[in-house]
PDB file of N, CA and C in Angstrom:
ATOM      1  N   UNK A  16    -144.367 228.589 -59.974  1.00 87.00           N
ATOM      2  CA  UNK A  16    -145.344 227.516 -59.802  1.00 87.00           C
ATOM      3  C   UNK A  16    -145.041 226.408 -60.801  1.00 87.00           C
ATOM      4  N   UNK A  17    -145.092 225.206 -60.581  1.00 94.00           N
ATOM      5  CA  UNK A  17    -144.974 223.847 -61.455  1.00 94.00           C
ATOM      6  C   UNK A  17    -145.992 223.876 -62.401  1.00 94.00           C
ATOM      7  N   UNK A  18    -145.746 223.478 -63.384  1.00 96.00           N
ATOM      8  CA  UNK A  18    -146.515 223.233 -64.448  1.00 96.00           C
ATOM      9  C   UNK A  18    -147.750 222.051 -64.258  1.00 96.00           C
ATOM     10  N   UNK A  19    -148.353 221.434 -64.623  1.00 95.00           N
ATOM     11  CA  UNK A  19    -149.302 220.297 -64.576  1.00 95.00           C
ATOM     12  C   UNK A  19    -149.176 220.145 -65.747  1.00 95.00           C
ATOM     13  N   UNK A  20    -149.119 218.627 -66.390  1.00 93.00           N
ATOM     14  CA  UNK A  20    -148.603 217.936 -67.328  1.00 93.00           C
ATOM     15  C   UNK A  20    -149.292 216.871 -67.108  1.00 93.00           C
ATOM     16  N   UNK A  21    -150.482 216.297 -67.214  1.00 91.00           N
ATOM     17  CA  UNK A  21    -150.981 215.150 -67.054  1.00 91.00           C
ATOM     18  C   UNK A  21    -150.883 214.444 -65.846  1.00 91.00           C
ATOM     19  N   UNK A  22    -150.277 213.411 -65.212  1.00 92.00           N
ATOM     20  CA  UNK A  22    -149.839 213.039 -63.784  1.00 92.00           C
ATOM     21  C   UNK A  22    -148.748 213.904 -63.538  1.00 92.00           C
ATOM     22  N   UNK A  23    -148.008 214.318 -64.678  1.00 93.00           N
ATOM     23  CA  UNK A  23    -146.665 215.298 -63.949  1.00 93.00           C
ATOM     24  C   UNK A  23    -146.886 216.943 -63.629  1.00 93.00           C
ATOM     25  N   UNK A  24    -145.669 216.650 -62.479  1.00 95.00           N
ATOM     26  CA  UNK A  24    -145.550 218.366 -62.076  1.00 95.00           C
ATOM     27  C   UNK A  24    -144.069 218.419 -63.112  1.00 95.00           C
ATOM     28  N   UNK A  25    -143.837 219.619 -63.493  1.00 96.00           N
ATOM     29  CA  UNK A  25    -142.594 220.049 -64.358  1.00 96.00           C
ATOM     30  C   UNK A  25    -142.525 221.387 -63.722  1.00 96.00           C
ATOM     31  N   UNK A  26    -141.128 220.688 -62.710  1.00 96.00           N
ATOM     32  CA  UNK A  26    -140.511 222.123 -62.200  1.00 96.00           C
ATOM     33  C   UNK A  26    -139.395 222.736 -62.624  1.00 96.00           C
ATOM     34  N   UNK A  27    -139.110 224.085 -62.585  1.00 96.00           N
ATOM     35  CA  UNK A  27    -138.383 224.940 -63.519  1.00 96.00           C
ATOM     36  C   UNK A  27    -137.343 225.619 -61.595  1.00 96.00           C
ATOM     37  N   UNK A  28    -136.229 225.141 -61.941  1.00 96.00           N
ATOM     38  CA  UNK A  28    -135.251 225.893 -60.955  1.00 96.00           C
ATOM     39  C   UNK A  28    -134.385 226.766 -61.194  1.00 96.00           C
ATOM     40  N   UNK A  29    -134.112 228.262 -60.427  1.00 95.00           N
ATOM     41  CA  UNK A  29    -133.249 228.874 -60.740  1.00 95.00           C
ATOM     42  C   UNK A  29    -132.061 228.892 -61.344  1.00 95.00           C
ATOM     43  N   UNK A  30    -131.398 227.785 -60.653  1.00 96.00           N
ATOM     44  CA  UNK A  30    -129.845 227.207 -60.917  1.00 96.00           C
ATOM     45  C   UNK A  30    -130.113 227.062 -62.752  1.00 96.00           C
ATOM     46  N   UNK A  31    -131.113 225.972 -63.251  1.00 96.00           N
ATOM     47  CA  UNK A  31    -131.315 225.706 -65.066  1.00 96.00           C
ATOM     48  C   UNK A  31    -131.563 224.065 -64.834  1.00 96.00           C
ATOM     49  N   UNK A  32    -132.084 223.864 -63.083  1.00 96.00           N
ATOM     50  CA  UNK A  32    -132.149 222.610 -63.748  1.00 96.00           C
ATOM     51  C   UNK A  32    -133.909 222.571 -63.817  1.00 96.00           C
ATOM     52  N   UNK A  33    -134.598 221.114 -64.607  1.00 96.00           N
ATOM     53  CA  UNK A  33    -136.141 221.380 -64.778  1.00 96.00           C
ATOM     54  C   UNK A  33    -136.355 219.903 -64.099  1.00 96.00           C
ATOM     55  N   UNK A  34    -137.114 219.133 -63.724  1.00 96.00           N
ATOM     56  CA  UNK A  34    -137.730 218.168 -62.974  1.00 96.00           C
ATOM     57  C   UNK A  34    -138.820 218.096 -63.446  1.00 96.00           C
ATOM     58  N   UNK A  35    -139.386 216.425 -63.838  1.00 95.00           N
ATOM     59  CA  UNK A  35    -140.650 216.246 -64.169  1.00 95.00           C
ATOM     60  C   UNK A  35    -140.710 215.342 -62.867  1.00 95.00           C
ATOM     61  N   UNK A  36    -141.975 215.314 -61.991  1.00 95.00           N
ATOM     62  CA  UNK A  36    -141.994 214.693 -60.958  1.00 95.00           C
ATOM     63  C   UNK A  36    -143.598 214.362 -61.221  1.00 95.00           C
ATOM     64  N   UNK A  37    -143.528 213.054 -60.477  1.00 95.00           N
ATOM     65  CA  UNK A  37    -145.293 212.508 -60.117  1.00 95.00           C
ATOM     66  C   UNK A  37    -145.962 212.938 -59.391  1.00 95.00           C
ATOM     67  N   UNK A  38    -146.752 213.360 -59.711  1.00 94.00           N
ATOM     68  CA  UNK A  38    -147.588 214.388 -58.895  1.00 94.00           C
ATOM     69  C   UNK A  38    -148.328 213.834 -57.680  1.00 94.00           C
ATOM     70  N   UNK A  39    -149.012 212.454 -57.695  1.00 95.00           N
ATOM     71  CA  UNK A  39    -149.245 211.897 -56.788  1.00 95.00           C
ATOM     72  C   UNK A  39    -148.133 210.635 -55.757  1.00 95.00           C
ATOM     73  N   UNK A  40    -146.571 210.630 -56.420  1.00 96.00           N
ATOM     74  CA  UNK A  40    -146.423 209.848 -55.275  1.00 96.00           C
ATOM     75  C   UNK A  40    -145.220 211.020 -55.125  1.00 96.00           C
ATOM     76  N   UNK A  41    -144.263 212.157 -55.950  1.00 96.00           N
ATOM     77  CA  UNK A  41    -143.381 213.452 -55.522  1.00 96.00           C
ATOM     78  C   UNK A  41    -142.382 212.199 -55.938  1.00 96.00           C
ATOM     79  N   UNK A  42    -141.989 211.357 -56.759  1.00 95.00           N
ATOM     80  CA  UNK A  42    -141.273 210.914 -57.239  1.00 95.00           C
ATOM     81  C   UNK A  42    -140.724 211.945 -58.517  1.00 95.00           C
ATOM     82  N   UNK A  43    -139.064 211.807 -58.480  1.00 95.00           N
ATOM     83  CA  UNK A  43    -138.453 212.987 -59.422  1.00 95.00           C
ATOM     84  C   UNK A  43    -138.519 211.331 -60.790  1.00 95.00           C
ATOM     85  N   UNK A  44    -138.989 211.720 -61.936  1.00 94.00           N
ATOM     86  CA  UNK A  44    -138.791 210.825 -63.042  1.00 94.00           C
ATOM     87  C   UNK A  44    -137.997 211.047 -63.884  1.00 94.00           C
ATOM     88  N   UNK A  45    -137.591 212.560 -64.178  1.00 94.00           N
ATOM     89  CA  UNK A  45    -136.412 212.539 -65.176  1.00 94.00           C
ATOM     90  C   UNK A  45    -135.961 214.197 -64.593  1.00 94.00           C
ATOM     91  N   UNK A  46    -134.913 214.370 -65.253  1.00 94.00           N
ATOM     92  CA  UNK A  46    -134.174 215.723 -64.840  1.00 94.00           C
ATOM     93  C   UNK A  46    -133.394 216.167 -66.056  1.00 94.00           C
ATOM     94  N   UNK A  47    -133.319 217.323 -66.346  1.00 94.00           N
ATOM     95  CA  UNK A  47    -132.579 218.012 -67.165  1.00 94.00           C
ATOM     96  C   UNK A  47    -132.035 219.378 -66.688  1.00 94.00           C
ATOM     97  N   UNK A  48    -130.353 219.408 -67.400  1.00 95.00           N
ATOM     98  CA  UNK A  48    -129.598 220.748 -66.718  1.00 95.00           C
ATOM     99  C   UNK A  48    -129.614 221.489 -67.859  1.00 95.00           C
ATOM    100  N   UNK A  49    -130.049 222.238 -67.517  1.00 94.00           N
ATOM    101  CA  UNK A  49    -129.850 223.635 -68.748  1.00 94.00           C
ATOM    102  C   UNK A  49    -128.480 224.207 -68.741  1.00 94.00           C
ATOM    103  N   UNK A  50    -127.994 224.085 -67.854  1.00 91.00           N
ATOM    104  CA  UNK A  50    -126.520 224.819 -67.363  1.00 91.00           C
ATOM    105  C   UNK A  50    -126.967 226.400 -67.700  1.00 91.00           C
ATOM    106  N   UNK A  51    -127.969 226.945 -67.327  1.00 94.00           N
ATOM    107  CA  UNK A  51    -128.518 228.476 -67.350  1.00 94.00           C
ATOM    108  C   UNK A  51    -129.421 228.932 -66.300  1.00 94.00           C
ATOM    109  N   UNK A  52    -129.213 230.289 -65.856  1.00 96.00           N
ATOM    110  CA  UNK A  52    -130.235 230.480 -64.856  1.00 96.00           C
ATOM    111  C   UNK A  52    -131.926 230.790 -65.647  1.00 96.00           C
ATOM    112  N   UNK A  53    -132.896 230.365 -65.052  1.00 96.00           N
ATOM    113  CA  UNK A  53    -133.947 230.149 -65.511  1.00 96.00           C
ATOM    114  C   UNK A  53    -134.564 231.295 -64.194  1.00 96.00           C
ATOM    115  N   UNK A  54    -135.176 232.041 -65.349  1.00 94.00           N
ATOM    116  CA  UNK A  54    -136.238 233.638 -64.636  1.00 94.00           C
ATOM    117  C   UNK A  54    -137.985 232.962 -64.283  1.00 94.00           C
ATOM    118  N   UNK A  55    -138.182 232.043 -64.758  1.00 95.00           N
ATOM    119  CA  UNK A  55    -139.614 231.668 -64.815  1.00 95.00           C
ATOM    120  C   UNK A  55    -140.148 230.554 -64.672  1.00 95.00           C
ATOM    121  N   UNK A  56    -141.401 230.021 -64.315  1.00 95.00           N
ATOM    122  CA  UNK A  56    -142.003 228.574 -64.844  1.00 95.00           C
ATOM    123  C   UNK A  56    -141.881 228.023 -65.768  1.00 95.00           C
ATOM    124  N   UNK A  57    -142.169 226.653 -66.449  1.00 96.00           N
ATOM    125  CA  UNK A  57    -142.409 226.131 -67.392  1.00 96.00           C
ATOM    126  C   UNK A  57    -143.517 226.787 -68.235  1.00 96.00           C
ATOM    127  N   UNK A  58    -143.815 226.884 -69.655  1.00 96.00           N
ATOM    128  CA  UNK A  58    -145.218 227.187 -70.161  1.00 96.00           C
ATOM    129  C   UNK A  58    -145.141 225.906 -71.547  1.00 96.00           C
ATOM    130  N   UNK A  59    -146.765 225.879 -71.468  1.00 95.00           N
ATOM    131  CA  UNK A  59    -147.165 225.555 -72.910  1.00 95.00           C
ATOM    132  C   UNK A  59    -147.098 226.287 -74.235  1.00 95.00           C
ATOM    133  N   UNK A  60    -147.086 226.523 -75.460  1.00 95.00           N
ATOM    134  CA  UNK A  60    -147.018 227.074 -76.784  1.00 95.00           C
ATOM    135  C   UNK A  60    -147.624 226.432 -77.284  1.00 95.00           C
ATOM    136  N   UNK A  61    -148.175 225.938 -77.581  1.00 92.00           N
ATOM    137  CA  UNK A  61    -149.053 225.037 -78.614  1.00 92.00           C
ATOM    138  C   UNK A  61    -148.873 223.794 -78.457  1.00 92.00           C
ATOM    139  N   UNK A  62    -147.560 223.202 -79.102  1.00 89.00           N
ATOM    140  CA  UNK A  62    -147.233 221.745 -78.635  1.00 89.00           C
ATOM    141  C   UNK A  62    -145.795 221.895 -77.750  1.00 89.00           C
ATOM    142  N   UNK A  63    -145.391 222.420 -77.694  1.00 93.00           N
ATOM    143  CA  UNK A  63    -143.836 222.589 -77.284  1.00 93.00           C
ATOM    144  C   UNK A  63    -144.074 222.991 -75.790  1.00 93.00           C
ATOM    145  N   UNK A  64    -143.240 222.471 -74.977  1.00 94.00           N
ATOM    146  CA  UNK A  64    -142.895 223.069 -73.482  1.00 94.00           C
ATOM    147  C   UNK A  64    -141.920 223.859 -73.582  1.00 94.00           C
ATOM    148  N   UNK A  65    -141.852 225.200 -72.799  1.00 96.00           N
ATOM    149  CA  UNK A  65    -140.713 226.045 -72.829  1.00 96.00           C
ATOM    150  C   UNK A  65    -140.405 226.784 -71.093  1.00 96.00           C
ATOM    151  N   UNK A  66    -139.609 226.991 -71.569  1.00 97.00           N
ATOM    152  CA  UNK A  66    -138.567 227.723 -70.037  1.00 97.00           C
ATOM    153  C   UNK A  66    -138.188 228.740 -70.286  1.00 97.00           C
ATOM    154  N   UNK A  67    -138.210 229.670 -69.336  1.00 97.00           N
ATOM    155  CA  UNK A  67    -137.243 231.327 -70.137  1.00 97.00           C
ATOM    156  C   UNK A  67    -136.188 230.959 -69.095  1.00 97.00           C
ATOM    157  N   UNK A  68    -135.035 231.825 -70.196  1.00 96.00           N
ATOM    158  CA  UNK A  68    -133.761 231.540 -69.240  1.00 96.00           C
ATOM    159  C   UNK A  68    -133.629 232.947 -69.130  1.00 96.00           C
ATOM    160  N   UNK A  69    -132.308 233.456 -68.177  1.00 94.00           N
ATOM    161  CA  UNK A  69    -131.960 234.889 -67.756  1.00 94.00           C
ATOM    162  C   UNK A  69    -132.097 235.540 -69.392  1.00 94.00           C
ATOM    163  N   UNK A  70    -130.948 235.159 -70.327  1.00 94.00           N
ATOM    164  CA  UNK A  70    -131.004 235.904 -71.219  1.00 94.00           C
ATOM    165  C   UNK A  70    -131.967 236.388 -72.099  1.00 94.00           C
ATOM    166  N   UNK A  71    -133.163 235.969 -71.810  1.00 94.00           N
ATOM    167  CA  UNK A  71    -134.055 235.868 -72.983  1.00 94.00           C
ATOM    168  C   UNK A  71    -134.717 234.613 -73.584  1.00 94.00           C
ATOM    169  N   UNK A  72    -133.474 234.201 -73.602  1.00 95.00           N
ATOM    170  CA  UNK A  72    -133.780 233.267 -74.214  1.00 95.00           C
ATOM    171  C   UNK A  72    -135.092 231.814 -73.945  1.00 95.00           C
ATOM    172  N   UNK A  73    -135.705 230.940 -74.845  1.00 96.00           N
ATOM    173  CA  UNK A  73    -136.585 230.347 -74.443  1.00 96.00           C
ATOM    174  C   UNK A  73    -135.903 228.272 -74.862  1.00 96.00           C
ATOM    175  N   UNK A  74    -135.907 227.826 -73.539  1.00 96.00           N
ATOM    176  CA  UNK A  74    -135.729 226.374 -73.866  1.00 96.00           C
ATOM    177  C   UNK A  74    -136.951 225.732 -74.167  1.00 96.00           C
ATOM    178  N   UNK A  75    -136.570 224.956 -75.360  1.00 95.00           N
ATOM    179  CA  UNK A  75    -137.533 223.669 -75.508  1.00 95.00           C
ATOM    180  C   UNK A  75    -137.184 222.640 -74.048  1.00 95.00           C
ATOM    181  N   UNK A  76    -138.060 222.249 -73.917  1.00 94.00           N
ATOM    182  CA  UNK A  76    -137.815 221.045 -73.046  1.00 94.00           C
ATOM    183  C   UNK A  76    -138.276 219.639 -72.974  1.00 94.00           C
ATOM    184  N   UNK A  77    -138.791 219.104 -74.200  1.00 87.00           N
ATOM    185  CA  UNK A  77    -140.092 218.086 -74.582  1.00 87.00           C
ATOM    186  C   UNK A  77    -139.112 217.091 -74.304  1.00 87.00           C
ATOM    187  N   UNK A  78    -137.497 216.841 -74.239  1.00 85.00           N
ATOM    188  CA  UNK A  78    -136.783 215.800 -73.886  1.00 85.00           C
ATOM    189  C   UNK A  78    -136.875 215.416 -72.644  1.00 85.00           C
ATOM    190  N   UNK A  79    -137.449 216.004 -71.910  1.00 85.00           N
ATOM    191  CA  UNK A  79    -137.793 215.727 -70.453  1.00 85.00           C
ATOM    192  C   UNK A  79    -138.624 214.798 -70.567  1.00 85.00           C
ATOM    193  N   UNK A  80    -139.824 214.342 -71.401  1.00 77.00           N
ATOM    194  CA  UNK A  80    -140.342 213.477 -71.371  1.00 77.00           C
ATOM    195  C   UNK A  80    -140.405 212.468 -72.596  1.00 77.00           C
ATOM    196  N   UNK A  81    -138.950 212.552 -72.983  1.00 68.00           N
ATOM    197  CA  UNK A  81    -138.522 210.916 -73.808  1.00 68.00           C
ATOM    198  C   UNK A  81    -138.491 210.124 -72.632  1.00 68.00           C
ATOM    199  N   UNK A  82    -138.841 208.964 -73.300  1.00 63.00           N
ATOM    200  CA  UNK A  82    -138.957 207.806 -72.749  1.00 63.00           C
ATOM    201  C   UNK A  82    -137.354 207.063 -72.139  1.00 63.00           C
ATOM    202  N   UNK A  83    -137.415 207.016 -71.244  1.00 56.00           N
ATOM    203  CA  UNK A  83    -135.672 206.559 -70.939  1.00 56.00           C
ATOM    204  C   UNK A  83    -135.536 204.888 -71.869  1.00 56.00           C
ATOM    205  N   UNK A  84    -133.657 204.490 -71.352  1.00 50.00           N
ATOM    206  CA  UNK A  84    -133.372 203.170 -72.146  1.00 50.00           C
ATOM    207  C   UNK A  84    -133.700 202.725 -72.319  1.00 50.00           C
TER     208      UNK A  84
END
């Protein structure tokens, strides 16, 4: 399931890639490749967004929503 993020959905794909998209018009706004397979949704931690990948392991992902050029 996508995360909810204020107007954004933050989707988490098998392949490692994540998508922050607008929730009301399904516009993709930014994208990031993990180059890893990802087992789960996005979650909150306190302030940090995270992703589990196959290994265990947990991505930050808060660069998804820097501000572009």
């Amino acid at each position: 399931a996508p995360l909810v993020l204020g107007s954004q959905l933050v989707v988490a794909k098998q392949n490692g890639d994540v998508w922050a998209i607008e929730a009301q018009t399904g516009t993709v706004q930014n994208r990031l490749a993990l180059k890893q397979a990802l087992t789960a949704a996005p979650f909150v931690l306190g302030s940090q967004v995270l992703v589990p990948g196959l290994d265990g392991s947990l991505h930050r992902i808060e660069s998804l929503f820097a501000p572009g050029p």
